[in-house]
mmCIF file of C-alpha atoms in Angstrom:
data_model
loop_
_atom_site.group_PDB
_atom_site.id
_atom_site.type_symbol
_atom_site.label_atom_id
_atom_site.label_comp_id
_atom_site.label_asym_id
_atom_site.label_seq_id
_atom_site.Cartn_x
_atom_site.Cartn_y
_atom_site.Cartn_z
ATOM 1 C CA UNK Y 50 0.117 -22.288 21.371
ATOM 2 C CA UNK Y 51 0.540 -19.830 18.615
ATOM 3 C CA UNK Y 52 1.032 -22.266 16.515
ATOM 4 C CA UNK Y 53 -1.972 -24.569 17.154
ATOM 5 C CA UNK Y 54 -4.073 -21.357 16.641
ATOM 6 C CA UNK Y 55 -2.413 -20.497 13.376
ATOM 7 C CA UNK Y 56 -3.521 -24.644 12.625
ATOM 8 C CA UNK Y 57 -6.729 -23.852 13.402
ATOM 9 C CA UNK Y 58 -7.298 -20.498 11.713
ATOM 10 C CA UNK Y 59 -6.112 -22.360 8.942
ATOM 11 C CA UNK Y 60 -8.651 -25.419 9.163
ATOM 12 C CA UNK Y 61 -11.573 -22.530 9.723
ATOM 13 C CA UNK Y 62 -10.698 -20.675 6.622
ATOM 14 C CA UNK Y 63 -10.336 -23.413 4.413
ATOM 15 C CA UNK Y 64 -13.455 -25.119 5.781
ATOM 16 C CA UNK Y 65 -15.668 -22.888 6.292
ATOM 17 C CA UNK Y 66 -14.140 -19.312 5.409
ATOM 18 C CA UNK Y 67 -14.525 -18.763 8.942
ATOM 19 C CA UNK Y 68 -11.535 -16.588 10.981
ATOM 20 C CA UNK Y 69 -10.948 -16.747 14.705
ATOM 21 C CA UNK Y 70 -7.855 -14.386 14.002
ATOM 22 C CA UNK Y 71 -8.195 -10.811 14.376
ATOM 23 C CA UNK Y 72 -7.984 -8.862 11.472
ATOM 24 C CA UNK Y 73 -4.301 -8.191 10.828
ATOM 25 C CA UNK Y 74 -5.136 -4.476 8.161
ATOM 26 C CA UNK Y 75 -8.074 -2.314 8.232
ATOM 27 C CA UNK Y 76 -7.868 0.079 5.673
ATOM 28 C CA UNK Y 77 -10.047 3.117 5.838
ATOM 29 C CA UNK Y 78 -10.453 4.974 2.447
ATOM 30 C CA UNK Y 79 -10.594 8.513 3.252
ATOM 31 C CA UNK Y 80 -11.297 9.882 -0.073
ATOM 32 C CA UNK Y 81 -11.302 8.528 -3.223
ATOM 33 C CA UNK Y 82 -10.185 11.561 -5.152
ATOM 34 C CA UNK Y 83 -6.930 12.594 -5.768
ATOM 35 C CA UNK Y 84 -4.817 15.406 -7.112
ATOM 36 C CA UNK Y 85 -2.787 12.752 -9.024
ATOM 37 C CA UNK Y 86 -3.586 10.773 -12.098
ATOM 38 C CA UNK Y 87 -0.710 8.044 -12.235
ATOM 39 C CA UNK Y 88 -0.821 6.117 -15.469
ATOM 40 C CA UNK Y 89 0.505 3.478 -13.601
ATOM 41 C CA UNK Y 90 -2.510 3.616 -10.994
ATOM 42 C CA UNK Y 91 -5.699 1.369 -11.725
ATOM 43 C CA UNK Y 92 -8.060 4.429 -9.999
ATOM 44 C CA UNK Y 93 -6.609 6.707 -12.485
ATOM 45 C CA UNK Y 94 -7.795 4.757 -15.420
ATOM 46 C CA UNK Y 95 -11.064 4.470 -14.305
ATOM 47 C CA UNK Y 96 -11.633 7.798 -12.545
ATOM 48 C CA UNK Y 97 -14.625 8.805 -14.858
ATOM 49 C CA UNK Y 98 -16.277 5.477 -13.530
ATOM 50 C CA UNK Y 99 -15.463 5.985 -9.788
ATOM 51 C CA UNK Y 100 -17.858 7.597 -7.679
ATOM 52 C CA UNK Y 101 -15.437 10.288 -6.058
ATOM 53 C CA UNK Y 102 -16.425 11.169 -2.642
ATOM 54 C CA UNK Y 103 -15.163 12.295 1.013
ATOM 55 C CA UNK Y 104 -15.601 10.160 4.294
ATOM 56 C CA UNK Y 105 -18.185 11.743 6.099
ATOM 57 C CA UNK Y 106 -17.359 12.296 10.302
ATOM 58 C CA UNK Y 107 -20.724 10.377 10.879
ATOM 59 C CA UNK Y 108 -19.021 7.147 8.998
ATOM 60 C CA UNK Y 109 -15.411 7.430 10.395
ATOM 61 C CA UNK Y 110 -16.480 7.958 14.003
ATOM 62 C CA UNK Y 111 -18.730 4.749 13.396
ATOM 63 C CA UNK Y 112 -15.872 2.994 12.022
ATOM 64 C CA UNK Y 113 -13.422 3.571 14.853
ATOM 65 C CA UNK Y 114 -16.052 2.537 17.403
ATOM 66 C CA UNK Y 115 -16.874 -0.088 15.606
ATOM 67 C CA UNK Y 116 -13.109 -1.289 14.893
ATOM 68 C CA UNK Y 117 -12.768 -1.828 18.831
ATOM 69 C CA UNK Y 118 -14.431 -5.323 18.259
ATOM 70 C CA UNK Y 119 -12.375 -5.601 15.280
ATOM 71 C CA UNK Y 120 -9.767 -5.642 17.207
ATOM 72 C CA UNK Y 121 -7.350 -5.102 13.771
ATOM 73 C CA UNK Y 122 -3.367 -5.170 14.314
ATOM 74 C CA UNK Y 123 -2.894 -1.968 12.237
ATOM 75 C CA UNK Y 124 -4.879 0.876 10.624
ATOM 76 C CA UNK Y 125 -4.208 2.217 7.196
ATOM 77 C CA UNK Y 126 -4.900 5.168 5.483
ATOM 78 C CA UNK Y 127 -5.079 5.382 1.961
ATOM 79 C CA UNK Y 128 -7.006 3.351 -1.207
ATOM 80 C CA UNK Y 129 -8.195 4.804 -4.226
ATOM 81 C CA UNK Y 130 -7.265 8.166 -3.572
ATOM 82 C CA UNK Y 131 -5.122 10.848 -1.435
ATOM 83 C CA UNK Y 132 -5.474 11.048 2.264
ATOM 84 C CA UNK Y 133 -4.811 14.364 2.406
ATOM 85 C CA UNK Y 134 -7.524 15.713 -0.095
ATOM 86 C CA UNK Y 135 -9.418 15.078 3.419
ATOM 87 C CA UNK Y 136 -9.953 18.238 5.478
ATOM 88 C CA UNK Y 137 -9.972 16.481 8.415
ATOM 89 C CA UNK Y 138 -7.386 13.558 7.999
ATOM 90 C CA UNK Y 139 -5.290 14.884 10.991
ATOM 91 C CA UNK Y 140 -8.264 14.941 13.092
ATOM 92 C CA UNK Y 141 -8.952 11.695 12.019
ATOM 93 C CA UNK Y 142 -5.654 10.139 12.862
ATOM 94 C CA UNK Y 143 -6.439 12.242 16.470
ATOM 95 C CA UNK Y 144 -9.330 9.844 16.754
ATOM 96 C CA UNK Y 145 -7.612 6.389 15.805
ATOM 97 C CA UNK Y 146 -4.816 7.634 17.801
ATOM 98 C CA UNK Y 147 -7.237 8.173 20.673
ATOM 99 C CA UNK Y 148 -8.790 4.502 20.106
ATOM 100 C CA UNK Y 149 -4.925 3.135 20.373
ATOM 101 C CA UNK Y 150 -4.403 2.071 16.911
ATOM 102 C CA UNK Y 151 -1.785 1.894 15.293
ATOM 103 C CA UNK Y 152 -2.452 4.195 12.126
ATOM 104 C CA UNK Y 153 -0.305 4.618 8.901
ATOM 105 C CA UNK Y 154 -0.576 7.243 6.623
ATOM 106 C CA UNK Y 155 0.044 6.722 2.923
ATOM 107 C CA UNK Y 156 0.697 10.128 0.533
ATOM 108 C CA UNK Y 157 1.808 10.607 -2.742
ATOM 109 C CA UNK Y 158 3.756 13.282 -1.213
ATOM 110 C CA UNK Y 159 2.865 16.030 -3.597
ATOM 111 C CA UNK Y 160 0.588 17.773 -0.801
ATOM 112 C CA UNK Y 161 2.500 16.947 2.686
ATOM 113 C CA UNK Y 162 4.612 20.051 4.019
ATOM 114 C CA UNK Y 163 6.392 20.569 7.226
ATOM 115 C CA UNK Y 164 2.744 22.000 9.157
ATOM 116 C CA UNK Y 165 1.353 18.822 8.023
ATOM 117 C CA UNK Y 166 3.886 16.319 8.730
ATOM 118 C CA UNK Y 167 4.165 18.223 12.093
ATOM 119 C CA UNK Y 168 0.307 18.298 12.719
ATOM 120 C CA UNK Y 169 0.119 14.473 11.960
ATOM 121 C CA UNK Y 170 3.208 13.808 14.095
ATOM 122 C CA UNK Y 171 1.657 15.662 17.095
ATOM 123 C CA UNK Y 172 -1.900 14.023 15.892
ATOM 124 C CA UNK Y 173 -0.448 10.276 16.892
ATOM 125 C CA UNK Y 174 0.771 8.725 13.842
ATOM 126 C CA UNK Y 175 2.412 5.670 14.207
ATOM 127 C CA UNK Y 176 3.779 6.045 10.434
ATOM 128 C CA UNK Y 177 3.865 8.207 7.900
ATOM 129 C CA UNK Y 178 4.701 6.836 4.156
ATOM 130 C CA UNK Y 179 5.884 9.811 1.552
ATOM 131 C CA UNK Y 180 5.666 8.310 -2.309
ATOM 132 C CA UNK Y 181 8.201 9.816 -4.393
ATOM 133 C CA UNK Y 182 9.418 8.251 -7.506
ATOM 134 C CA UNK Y 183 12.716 10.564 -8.146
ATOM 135 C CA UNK Y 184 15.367 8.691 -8.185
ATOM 136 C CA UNK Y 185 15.463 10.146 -11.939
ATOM 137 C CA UNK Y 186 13.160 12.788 -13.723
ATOM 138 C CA UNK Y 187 12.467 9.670 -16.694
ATOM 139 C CA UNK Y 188 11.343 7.616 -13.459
ATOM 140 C CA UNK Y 189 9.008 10.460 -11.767
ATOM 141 C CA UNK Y 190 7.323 10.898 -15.355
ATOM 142 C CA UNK Y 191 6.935 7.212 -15.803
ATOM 143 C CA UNK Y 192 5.542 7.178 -12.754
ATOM 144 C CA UNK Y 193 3.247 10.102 -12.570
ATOM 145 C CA UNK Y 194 2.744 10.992 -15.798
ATOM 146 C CA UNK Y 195 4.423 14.552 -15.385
ATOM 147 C CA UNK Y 196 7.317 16.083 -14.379
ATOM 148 C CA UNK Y 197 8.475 16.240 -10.738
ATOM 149 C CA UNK Y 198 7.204 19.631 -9.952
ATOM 150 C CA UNK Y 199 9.622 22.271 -8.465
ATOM 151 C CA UNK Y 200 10.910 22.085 -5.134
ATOM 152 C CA UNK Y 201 9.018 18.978 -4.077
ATOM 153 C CA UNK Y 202 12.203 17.245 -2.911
ATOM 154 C CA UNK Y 203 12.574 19.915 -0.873
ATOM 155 C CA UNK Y 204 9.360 20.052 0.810
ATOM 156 C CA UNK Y 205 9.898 16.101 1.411
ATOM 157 C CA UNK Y 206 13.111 16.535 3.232
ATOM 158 C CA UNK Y 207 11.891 19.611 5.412
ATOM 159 C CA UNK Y 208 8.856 17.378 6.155
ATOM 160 C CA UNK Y 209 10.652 14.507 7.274
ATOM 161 C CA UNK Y 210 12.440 16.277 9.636
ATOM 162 C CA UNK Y 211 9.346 17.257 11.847
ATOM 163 C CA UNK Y 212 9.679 13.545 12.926
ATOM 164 C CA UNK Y 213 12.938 13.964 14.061
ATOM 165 C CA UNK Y 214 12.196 14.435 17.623
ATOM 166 C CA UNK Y 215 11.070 11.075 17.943
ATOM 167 C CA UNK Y 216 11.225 7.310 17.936
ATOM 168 C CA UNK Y 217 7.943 6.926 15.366
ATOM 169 C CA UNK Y 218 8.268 5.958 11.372
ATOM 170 C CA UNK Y 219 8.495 7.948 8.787
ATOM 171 C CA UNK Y 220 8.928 5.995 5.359
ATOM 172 C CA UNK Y 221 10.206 7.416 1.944
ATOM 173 C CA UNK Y 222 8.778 4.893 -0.831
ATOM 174 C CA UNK Y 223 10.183 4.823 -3.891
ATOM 175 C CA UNK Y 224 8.765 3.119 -7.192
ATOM 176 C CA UNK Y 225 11.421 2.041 -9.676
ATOM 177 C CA UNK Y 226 11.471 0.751 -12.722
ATOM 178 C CA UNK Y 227 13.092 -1.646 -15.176
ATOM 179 C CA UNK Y 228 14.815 -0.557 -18.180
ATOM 180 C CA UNK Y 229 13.049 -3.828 -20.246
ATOM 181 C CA UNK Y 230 10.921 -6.709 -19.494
ATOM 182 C CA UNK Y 231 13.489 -9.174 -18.259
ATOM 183 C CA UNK Y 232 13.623 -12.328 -16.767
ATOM 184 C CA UNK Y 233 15.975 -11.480 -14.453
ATOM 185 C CA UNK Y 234 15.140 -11.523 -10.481
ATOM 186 C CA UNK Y 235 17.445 -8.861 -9.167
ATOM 187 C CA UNK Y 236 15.971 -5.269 -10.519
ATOM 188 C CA UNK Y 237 18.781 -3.718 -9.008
ATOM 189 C CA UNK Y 238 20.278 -5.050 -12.373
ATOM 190 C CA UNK Y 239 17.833 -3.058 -14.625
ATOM 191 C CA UNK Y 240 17.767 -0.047 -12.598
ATOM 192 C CA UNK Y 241 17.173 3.290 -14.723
ATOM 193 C CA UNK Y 242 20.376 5.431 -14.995
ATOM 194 C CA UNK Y 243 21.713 3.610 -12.565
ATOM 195 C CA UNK Y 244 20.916 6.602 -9.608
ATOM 196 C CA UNK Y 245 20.251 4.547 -6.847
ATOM 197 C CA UNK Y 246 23.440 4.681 -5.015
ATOM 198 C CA UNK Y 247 22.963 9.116 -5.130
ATOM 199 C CA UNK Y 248 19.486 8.476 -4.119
ATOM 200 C CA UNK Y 249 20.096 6.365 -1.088
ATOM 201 C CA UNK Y 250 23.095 8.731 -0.107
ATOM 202 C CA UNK Y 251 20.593 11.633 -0.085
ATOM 203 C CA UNK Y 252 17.483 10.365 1.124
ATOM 204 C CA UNK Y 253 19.181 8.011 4.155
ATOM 205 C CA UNK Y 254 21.017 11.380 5.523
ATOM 206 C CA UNK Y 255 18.158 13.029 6.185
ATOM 207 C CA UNK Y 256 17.089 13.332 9.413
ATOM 208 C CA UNK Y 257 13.998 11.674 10.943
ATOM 209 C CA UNK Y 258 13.857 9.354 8.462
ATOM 210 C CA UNK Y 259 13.285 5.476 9.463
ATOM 211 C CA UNK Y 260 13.546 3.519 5.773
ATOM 212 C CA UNK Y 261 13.633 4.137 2.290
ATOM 213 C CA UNK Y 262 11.728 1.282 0.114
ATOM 214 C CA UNK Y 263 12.257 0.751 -3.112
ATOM 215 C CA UNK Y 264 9.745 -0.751 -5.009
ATOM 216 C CA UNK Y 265 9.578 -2.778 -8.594
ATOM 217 C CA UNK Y 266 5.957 -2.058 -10.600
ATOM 218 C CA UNK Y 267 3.038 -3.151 -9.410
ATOM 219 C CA UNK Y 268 -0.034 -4.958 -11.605
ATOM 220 C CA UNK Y 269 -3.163 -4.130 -10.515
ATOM 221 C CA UNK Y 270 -5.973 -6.616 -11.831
ATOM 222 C CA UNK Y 271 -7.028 -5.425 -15.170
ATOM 223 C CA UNK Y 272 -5.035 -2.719 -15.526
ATOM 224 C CA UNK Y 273 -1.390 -3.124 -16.360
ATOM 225 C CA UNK Y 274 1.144 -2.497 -18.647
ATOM 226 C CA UNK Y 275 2.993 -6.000 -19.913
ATOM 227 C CA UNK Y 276 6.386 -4.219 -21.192
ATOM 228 C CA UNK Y 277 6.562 -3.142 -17.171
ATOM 229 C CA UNK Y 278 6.950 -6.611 -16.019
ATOM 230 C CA UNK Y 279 9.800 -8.642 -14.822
ATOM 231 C CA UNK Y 280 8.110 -11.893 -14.903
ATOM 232 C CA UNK Y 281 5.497 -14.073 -14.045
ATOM 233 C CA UNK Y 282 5.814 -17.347 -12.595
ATOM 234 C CA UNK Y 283 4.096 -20.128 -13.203
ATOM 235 C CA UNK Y 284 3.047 -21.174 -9.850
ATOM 236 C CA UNK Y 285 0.098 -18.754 -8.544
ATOM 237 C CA UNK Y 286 0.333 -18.886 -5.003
ATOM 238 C CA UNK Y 287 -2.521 -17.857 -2.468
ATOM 239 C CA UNK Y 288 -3.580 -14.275 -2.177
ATOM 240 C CA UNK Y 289 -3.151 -14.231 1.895
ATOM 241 C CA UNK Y 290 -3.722 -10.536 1.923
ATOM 242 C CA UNK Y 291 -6.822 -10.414 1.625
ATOM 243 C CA UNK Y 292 -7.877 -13.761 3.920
ATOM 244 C CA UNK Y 293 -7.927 -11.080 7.149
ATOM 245 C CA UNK Y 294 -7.817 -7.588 5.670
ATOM 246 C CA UNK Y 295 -10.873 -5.202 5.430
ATOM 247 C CA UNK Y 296 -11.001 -1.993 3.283
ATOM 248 C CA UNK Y 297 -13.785 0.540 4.082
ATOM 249 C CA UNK Y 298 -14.350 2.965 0.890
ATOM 250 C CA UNK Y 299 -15.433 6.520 2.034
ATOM 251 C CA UNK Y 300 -18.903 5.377 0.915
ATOM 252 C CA UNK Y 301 -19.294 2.588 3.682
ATOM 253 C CA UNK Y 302 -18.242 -0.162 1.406
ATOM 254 C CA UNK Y 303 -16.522 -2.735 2.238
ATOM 255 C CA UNK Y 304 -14.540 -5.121 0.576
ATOM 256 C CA UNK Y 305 -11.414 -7.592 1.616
ATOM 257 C CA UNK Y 306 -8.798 -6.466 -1.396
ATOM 258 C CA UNK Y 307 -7.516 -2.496 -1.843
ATOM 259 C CA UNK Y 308 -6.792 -3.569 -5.375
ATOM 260 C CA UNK Y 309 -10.337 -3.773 -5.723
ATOM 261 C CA UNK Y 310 -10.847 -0.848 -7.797
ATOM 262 C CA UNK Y 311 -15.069 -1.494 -8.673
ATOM 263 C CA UNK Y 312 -15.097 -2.946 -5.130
ATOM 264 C CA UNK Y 313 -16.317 -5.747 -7.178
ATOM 265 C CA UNK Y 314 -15.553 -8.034 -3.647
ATOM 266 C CA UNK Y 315 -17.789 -5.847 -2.464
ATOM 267 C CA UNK Y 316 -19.174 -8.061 1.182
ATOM 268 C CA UNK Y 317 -21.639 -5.310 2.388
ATOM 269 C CA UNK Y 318 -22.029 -1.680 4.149
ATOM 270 C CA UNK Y 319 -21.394 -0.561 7.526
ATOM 271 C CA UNK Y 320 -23.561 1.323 6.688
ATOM 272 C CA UNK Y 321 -26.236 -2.039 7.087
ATOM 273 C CA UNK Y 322 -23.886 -4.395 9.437
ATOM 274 C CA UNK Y 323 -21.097 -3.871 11.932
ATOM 275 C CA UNK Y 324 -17.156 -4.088 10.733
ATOM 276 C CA UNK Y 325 -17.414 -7.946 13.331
ATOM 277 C CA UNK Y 326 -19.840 -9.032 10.974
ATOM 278 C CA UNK Y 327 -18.831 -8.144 8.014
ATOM 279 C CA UNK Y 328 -15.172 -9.686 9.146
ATOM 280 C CA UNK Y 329 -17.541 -13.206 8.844
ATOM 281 C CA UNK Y 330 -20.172 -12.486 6.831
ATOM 282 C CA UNK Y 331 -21.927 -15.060 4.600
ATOM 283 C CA UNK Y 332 -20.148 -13.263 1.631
ATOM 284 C CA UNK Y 333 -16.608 -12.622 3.252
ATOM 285 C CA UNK Y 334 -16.299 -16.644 4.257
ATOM 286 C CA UNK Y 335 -17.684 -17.481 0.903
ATOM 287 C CA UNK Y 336 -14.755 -15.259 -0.488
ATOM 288 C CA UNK Y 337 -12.122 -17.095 1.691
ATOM 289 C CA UNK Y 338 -13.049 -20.713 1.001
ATOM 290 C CA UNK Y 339 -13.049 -19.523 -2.738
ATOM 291 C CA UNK Y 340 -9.192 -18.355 -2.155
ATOM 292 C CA UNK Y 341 -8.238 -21.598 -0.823
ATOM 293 C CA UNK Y 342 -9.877 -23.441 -3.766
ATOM 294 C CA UNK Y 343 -6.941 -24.228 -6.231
ATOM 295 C CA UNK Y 344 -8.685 -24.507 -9.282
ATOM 296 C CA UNK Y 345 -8.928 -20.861 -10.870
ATOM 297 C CA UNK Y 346 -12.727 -21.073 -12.442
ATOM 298 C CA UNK Y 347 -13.625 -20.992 -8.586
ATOM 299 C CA UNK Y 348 -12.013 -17.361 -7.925
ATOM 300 C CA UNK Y 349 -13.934 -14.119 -8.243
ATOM 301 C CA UNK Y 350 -13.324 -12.567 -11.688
ATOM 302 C CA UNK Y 351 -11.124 -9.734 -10.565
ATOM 303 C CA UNK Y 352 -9.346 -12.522 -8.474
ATOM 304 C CA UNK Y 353 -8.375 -14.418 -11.612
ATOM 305 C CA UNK Y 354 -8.002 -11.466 -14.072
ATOM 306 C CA UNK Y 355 -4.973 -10.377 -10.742
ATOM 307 C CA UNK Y 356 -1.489 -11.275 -11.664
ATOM 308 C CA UNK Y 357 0.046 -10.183 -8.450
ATOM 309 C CA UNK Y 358 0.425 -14.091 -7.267
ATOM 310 C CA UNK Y 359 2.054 -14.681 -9.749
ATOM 311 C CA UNK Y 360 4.064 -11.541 -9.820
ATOM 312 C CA UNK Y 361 6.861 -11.454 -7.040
ATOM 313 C CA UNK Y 362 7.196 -7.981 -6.844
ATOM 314 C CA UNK Y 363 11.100 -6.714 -5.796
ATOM 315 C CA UNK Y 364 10.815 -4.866 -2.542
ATOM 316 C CA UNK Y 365 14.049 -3.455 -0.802
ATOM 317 C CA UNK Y 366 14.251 -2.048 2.614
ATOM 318 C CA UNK Y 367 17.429 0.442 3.184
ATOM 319 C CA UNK Y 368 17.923 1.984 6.922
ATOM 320 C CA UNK Y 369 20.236 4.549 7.983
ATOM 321 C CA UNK Y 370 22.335 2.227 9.950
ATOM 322 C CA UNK Y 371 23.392 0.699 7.288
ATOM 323 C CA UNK Y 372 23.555 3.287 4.531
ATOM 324 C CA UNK Y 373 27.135 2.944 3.446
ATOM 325 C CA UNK Y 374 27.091 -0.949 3.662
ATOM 326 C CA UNK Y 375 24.059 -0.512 1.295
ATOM 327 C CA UNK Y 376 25.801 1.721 -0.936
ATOM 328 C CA UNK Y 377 28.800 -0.200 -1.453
ATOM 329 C CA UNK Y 378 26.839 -3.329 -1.964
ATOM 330 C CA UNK Y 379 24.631 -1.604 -5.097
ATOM 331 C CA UNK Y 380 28.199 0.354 -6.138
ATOM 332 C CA UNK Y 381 30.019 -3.570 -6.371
ATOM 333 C CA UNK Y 382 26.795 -4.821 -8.651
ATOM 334 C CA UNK Y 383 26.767 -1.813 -10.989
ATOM 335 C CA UNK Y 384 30.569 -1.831 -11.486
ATOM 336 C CA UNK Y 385 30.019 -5.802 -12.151
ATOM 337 C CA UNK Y 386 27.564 -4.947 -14.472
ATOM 338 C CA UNK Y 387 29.976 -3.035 -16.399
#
């Protein structure tokens, strides 16, 4: 059965751009300021050009109603900005909490402390994901532009604990990157100063924590830095992110890619229609049948000026279970490395 819907979902969207699936991601932008300016971020490149604004309550509460019909299989919080900059981002993830989704939190990790952590712990989160680049001071400034200001590792570790006490995520993500362009897959290869091993060691003790994942460098569409890539293939395969995703900008906006900085994809307001029917909007089907097209002229600019299918980028899950099987395995390929 599942897999004559998954037939037909895939006969609808390539037909007609219709979906009879729910929507698997609704992200909600809660903000789309932020107290970071990551020269590796698109946003921060083009924060003069962005409209920087807060959620309003009115919007949110007409979101979450609205994302009953919706029906989406997880909630996100993040975008073009930091959560947190919110005032009332716990009270928000109260309210989705309330409505029985199941809400992630994304931070950069420079303003979460242990009231917060605790606050959005004993708010409902389902999971909470820290960014923190410090596996090595060269790879926090790469990453943020700045040093890794004092104590912050700290703060993480004391905030990851408040989730200690029970059975919900909490997710330390962990941008690295290579030494050079290479055309070698495995980026454990080319990791900087070869900290990893430490890193996992530390991070995996601590308790309360579910995962750490490390991350290779991300392209967004336009804005990239070529020297930062491992490859490209040849092949682009199909952007199936977006094909049942939604992402509401604090503004009402909505469009079906986060990487869409300009919200260029932009399919309407909810502001003027409902979250259902935007999900199947003229626009949004329009959008899908145009993703399934496989000549390239067809796609949305910022669709074909994306590298990211075309860019597999290296993701590695470590759990505390197996922290010392991990260790050993990245120990054995640095030693090979020689």
């Amino acid at each position: 059965m599942v897999t004559v819907k998954k037939t037909l979902s895939k006969v609808f969207h390539k037909l007609s751009g219709f979906s009879i699936e729910h929507c698997g991601l609704l992200v909600i932008e809660l903000t789309s300021d932020c107290n970071c300016a990551c020269p590796v971020c698109a946003p921060a490149h083009v924060r003069n050009q962005i409209k920087r604004g807060y959620m309003s309550r009115e919007t949110f509460d007409r979101i979450v109603v609205e994302a009953g019909d919706l029906n989406p299989r997880q909630v996100c919080l993040y975008a073009r900005g930091e959560s947190l900059l919110h005032k009332d981002a716990v009270n928000m993830t109260r309210v989705l909490f309330d409505a029985g989704f199941y809400t992630e939190l994304v931070t950069n990790g420079e303003l979460i402390n242990p009231e917060i952590s605790k606050d959005l712990y004993d708010a409902g989160l389902s999971k909470l994901v820290i960014s923190y680049p410090g596996i090595s001071s060269k790879n926090y400034r790469m990453a943020r532009g700045k040093n890794e200001p004092q104590g912050l590792a700290d703060n993480i570790v004391k905030s990851i604990e408040q989730w200690s006490c029970g059975d919900r995520e909490v997710s330390l993500r962990s941008l690295i990157f290579h030494k050079t362009k290479s055309e070698i897959d495995d980026w454990v290869i080319n990791l900087v100063d070869d900290r990893l091993p430490d890193f996992l060691d530390k991070w995996l003790s601590v308790e309360g924590l579910s995962s750490v994942e490390i991350h290779g460098y991300m392209p967004w569409p336009r804005f990239y830095d070529e020297t930062l890539l491992s490859h490209l293939t040849t092949y682009r395969r199909r952007c199936e992110h977006a094909l049942n995703a939604m992402v509401v900008y604090w503004n009402g906006d909505v469009t079906p890619c986060s990487y869409d900085v300009h919200s260029e994809l932009c399919i309407g307001s909810i502001n003027n229609e409902t979250l259902s029917s935007l999900y199947n909007n003229s626009k949004m089907r329009q959008f899908r049948k145009k993703m399934y097209s496989h000549k390239i002229s067809k796609l949305d600019d910022v669709c074909r000026n994306c590298l990211i299918p075309r860019y597999p980028v290296p993701l590695k899950l470590y759990t505390p279970d197996r922290k010392e099987e991990s260790i050993r395995e990245i120990r054995e390929i640095i030693a090979q490395r020689g």
